[in-house]
Amino acid sequence: MPARIRATSTPRDADACASVMRSLPDYFDHHALEQAPLDVRRHGAWLLEDSDQLVSFLVAERRGRTAEILWMATRPDSRHRGHGTLLMEHVLAELQREGVVMVEVKTLDASADYEPYEATRAFYERMGFVHLDTIDPYPGWEPGNPCAIYVTALGARPQGAAP
Ligand SMILES: CC(C)(COP(=O)(O)OP(=O)(O)OC[C@H]1O[C@@H](n2cnc3c(N)ncnc32)[C@H](O)[C@@H]1OP(=O)(O)O)[C@@H](O)C(=O)NCCC(=O)NCCS
């Protein structure tokens, strides 16, 4: 069965997302493992599945005309094969269709000098996100984790304009 993308917010799918995160210990701590399933249930997630197996997921919180990507991960044995790109393009197109004009994602800043997140920032930049600001310390984040704020614009139209 070819890869497919579906939206979900079920507890079972939330647990499946957490299990992908558990397999990436260089990226996600215990706080993330507790919070992400709650966010899947509250905000929903998009899952990319191959042969009914979860490969990659993305959680976004919509805030009117803006949205924030809260969580994203691809199973370690499936990274760097284009799944994340496919999923991100799908989600950005869907958010744009819903009227979202600006999308934000927060990640670990380069000044942390932590190698695993170099590829993460490169991925977001390749997907069209630009580094807007760094906030350190970021409220709610553990000390020593400078927060890089990335944004991408989805082609704003005046509100109420014809589609
Ligand atoms: C960031 C992440 C979600 C991207 O997902 P992915 O499925 O690996 O994404 P892609 O495969 O589409 O792209 C990743 C890389 O693979 C390369 N790639 C894409 N398609 C490819 C293909 N068909 N063949 C070979 N390489 C490919 C891309 O060039 C990209 O490299 P780059 O990031 O150095 O530019 C994933 O790597 C991940 O889970 N990282 C750890 C968790 C994380 O950082 N989450 C975000 C927290 S803020």
mmCIF file of N, CA and C and ligand atoms in Angstrom, residues 24 27-28 56 72-74 78-86 105-107 117 119-120 122-124 126, ligand 1:
data_model
loop_
_atom_site.group_PDB
_atom_site.id
_atom_site.type_symbol
_atom_site.label_atom_id
_atom_site.label_comp_id
_atom_site.label_asym_id
_atom_site.label_seq_id
_atom_site.Cartn_x
_atom_site.Cartn_y
_atom_site.Cartn_z
ATOM 1 N N LEU A 24 13.612 8.551 19.408
ATOM 2 C CA LEU A 24 14.525 9.653 19.053
ATOM 3 C C LEU A 24 14.995 10.362 20.334
ATOM 4 N N TYR A 27 16.439 13.893 20.716
ATOM 5 C CA TYR A 27 15.606 15.038 20.363
ATOM 6 C C TYR A 27 14.510 15.345 21.384
ATOM 7 N N PHE A 28 14.000 14.318 22.053
ATOM 8 C CA PHE A 28 12.810 14.533 22.883
ATOM 9 C C PHE A 28 13.035 14.025 24.302
ATOM 10 N N SER A 56 5.793 9.089 9.949
ATOM 11 C CA SER A 56 6.102 10.479 10.262
ATOM 12 C C SER A 56 4.819 11.163 10.735
ATOM 13 N N MET A 72 7.018 17.424 15.436
ATOM 14 C CA MET A 72 7.167 16.715 14.170
ATOM 15 C C MET A 72 8.276 15.691 14.339
ATOM 16 N N ALA A 73 8.086 14.508 13.793
ATOM 17 C CA ALA A 73 9.154 13.500 13.840
ATOM 18 C C ALA A 73 8.905 12.428 12.796
ATOM 19 N N THR A 74 10.002 11.865 12.329
ATOM 20 C CA THR A 74 9.987 10.711 11.428
ATOM 21 C C THR A 74 10.746 9.580 12.114
ATOM 22 N N SER A 78 13.414 5.659 8.963
ATOM 23 C CA SER A 78 12.783 6.178 7.743
ATOM 24 C C SER A 78 13.165 7.618 7.454
ATOM 25 N N ARG A 79 14.094 8.177 8.264
ATOM 26 C CA ARG A 79 14.454 9.582 8.048
ATOM 27 C C ARG A 79 15.254 9.719 6.750
ATOM 28 N N HIS A 80 15.284 10.959 6.240
ATOM 29 C CA HIS A 80 16.084 11.311 5.052
ATOM 30 C C HIS A 80 15.642 10.540 3.817
ATOM 31 N N ARG A 81 14.359 10.256 3.732
ATOM 32 C CA ARG A 81 13.838 9.618 2.520
ATOM 33 C C ARG A 81 12.703 10.431 1.905
ATOM 34 N N GLY A 82 12.512 11.644 2.395
ATOM 35 C CA GLY A 82 11.515 12.516 1.786
ATOM 36 C C GLY A 82 10.154 12.499 2.459
ATOM 37 N N HIS A 83 9.974 11.669 3.513
ATOM 38 C CA HIS A 83 8.649 11.596 4.151
ATOM 39 C C HIS A 83 8.295 12.914 4.835
ATOM 40 N N GLY A 84 9.281 13.487 5.560
ATOM 41 C CA GLY A 84 9.014 14.739 6.262
ATOM 42 C C GLY A 84 8.646 15.855 5.290
ATOM 43 N N THR A 85 9.326 15.884 4.167
ATOM 44 C CA THR A 85 9.041 16.907 3.147
ATOM 45 C C THR A 85 7.608 16.759 2.638
ATOM 46 N N LEU A 86 7.246 15.518 2.328
ATOM 47 C CA LEU A 86 5.892 15.235 1.827
ATOM 48 C C LEU A 86 4.838 15.675 2.840
ATOM 49 N N VAL A 105 7.497 27.830 13.880
ATOM 50 C CA VAL A 105 7.990 26.629 14.569
ATOM 51 C C VAL A 105 9.148 27.059 15.452
ATOM 52 N N LYS A 106 9.191 26.500 16.646
ATOM 53 C CA LYS A 106 10.294 26.818 17.570
ATOM 54 C C LYS A 106 11.191 25.596 17.650
ATOM 55 N N THR A 107 12.490 25.841 17.633
ATOM 56 C CA THR A 107 13.422 24.717 17.739
ATOM 57 C C THR A 107 14.690 25.176 18.456
ATOM 58 N N TYR A 117 20.337 18.842 16.233
ATOM 59 C CA TYR A 117 19.355 19.806 15.729
ATOM 60 C C TYR A 117 19.842 20.597 14.513
ATOM 61 N N ALA A 119 20.464 19.313 11.607
ATOM 62 C CA ALA A 119 19.660 18.782 10.493
ATOM 63 C C ALA A 119 18.216 19.250 10.588
ATOM 64 N N THR A 120 17.739 19.414 11.820
ATOM 65 C CA THR A 120 16.350 19.875 12.000
ATOM 66 C C THR A 120 16.196 21.296 11.450
ATOM 67 N N ALA A 122 18.137 22.757 9.307
ATOM 68 C CA ALA A 122 18.339 22.706 7.847
ATOM 69 C C ALA A 122 17.050 22.256 7.149
ATOM 70 N N PHE A 123 16.371 21.302 7.771
ATOM 71 C CA PHE A 123 15.115 20.812 7.188
ATOM 72 C C PHE A 123 14.089 21.951 7.119
ATOM 73 N N TYR A 124 13.901 22.668 8.231
ATOM 74 C CA TYR A 124 12.907 23.754 8.218
ATOM 75 C C TYR A 124 13.300 24.826 7.200
ATOM 76 N N ARG A 126 14.999 24.433 4.490
ATOM 77 C CA ARG A 126 14.737 23.919 3.141
ATOM 78 C C ARG A 126 13.239 23.966 2.821
HETATM 79 C C1 LIG B 1 13.226 16.822 10.952
HETATM 80 C C2 LIG B 1 12.487 15.575 10.473
HETATM 81 C C3 LIG B 1 11.053 15.593 10.997
HETATM 82 C C4 LIG B 1 12.497 15.576 8.946
HETATM 83 O O1 LIG B 1 11.837 14.396 8.514
HETATM 84 P P1 LIG B 1 12.473 13.472 7.336
HETATM 85 O O2 LIG B 1 11.445 12.462 7.008
HETATM 86 O O3 LIG B 1 13.825 13.006 7.741
HETATM 87 O O4 LIG B 1 12.566 14.580 6.196
HETATM 88 P P2 LIG B 1 13.069 14.435 4.681
HETATM 89 O O5 LIG B 1 13.592 13.077 4.416
HETATM 90 O O6 LIG B 1 11.990 14.929 3.820
HETATM 91 O O7 LIG B 1 14.221 15.485 4.637
HETATM 92 C C5 LIG B 1 15.337 15.310 5.501
HETATM 93 C C6 LIG B 1 16.615 15.226 4.698
HETATM 94 O O8 LIG B 1 16.588 14.148 3.812
HETATM 95 C C7 LIG B 1 16.986 14.587 2.508
HETATM 96 N N1 LIG B 1 16.110 13.895 1.586
HETATM 97 C C8 LIG B 1 14.841 14.219 1.262
HETATM 98 N N2 LIG B 1 14.355 13.372 0.366
HETATM 99 C C9 LIG B 1 15.315 12.469 0.117
HETATM 100 C C10 LIG B 1 15.421 11.332 -0.707
HETATM 101 N N3 LIG B 1 14.402 10.952 -1.488
HETATM 102 N N4 LIG B 1 16.560 10.613 -0.666
HETATM 103 C C11 LIG B 1 17.595 10.993 0.116
HETATM 104 N N5 LIG B 1 17.554 12.083 0.925
HETATM 105 C C12 LIG B 1 16.445 12.797 0.919
HETATM 106 C C13 LIG B 1 16.755 16.046 2.444
HETATM 107 O O9 LIG B 1 17.733 16.676 1.627
HETATM 108 C C14 LIG B 1 16.867 16.435 3.873
HETATM 109 O O10 LIG B 1 18.172 16.800 4.156
HETATM 110 P P3 LIG B 1 18.461 18.175 4.908
HETATM 111 O O11 LIG B 1 17.534 18.251 6.089
HETATM 112 O O12 LIG B 1 19.904 18.047 5.295
HETATM 113 O O13 LIG B 1 18.197 19.234 3.892
HETATM 114 C C15 LIG B 1 13.184 14.251 10.939
HETATM 115 O O14 LIG B 1 14.484 14.200 10.446
HETATM 116 C C16 LIG B 1 13.176 14.032 12.444
HETATM 117 O O15 LIG B 1 12.322 13.314 12.953
HETATM 118 N N6 LIG B 1 14.147 14.635 13.165
HETATM 119 C C17 LIG B 1 14.279 14.379 14.585
HETATM 120 C C18 LIG B 1 13.180 15.030 15.361
HETATM 121 C C19 LIG B 1 13.114 16.533 15.132
HETATM 122 O O16 LIG B 1 14.123 17.195 14.998
HETATM 123 N N7 LIG B 1 11.872 17.037 15.110
HETATM 124 C C20 LIG B 1 11.614 18.434 15.012
HETATM 125 C C21 LIG B 1 11.680 19.014 16.400
HETATM 126 S S1 LIG B 1 11.511 20.795 16.368
#
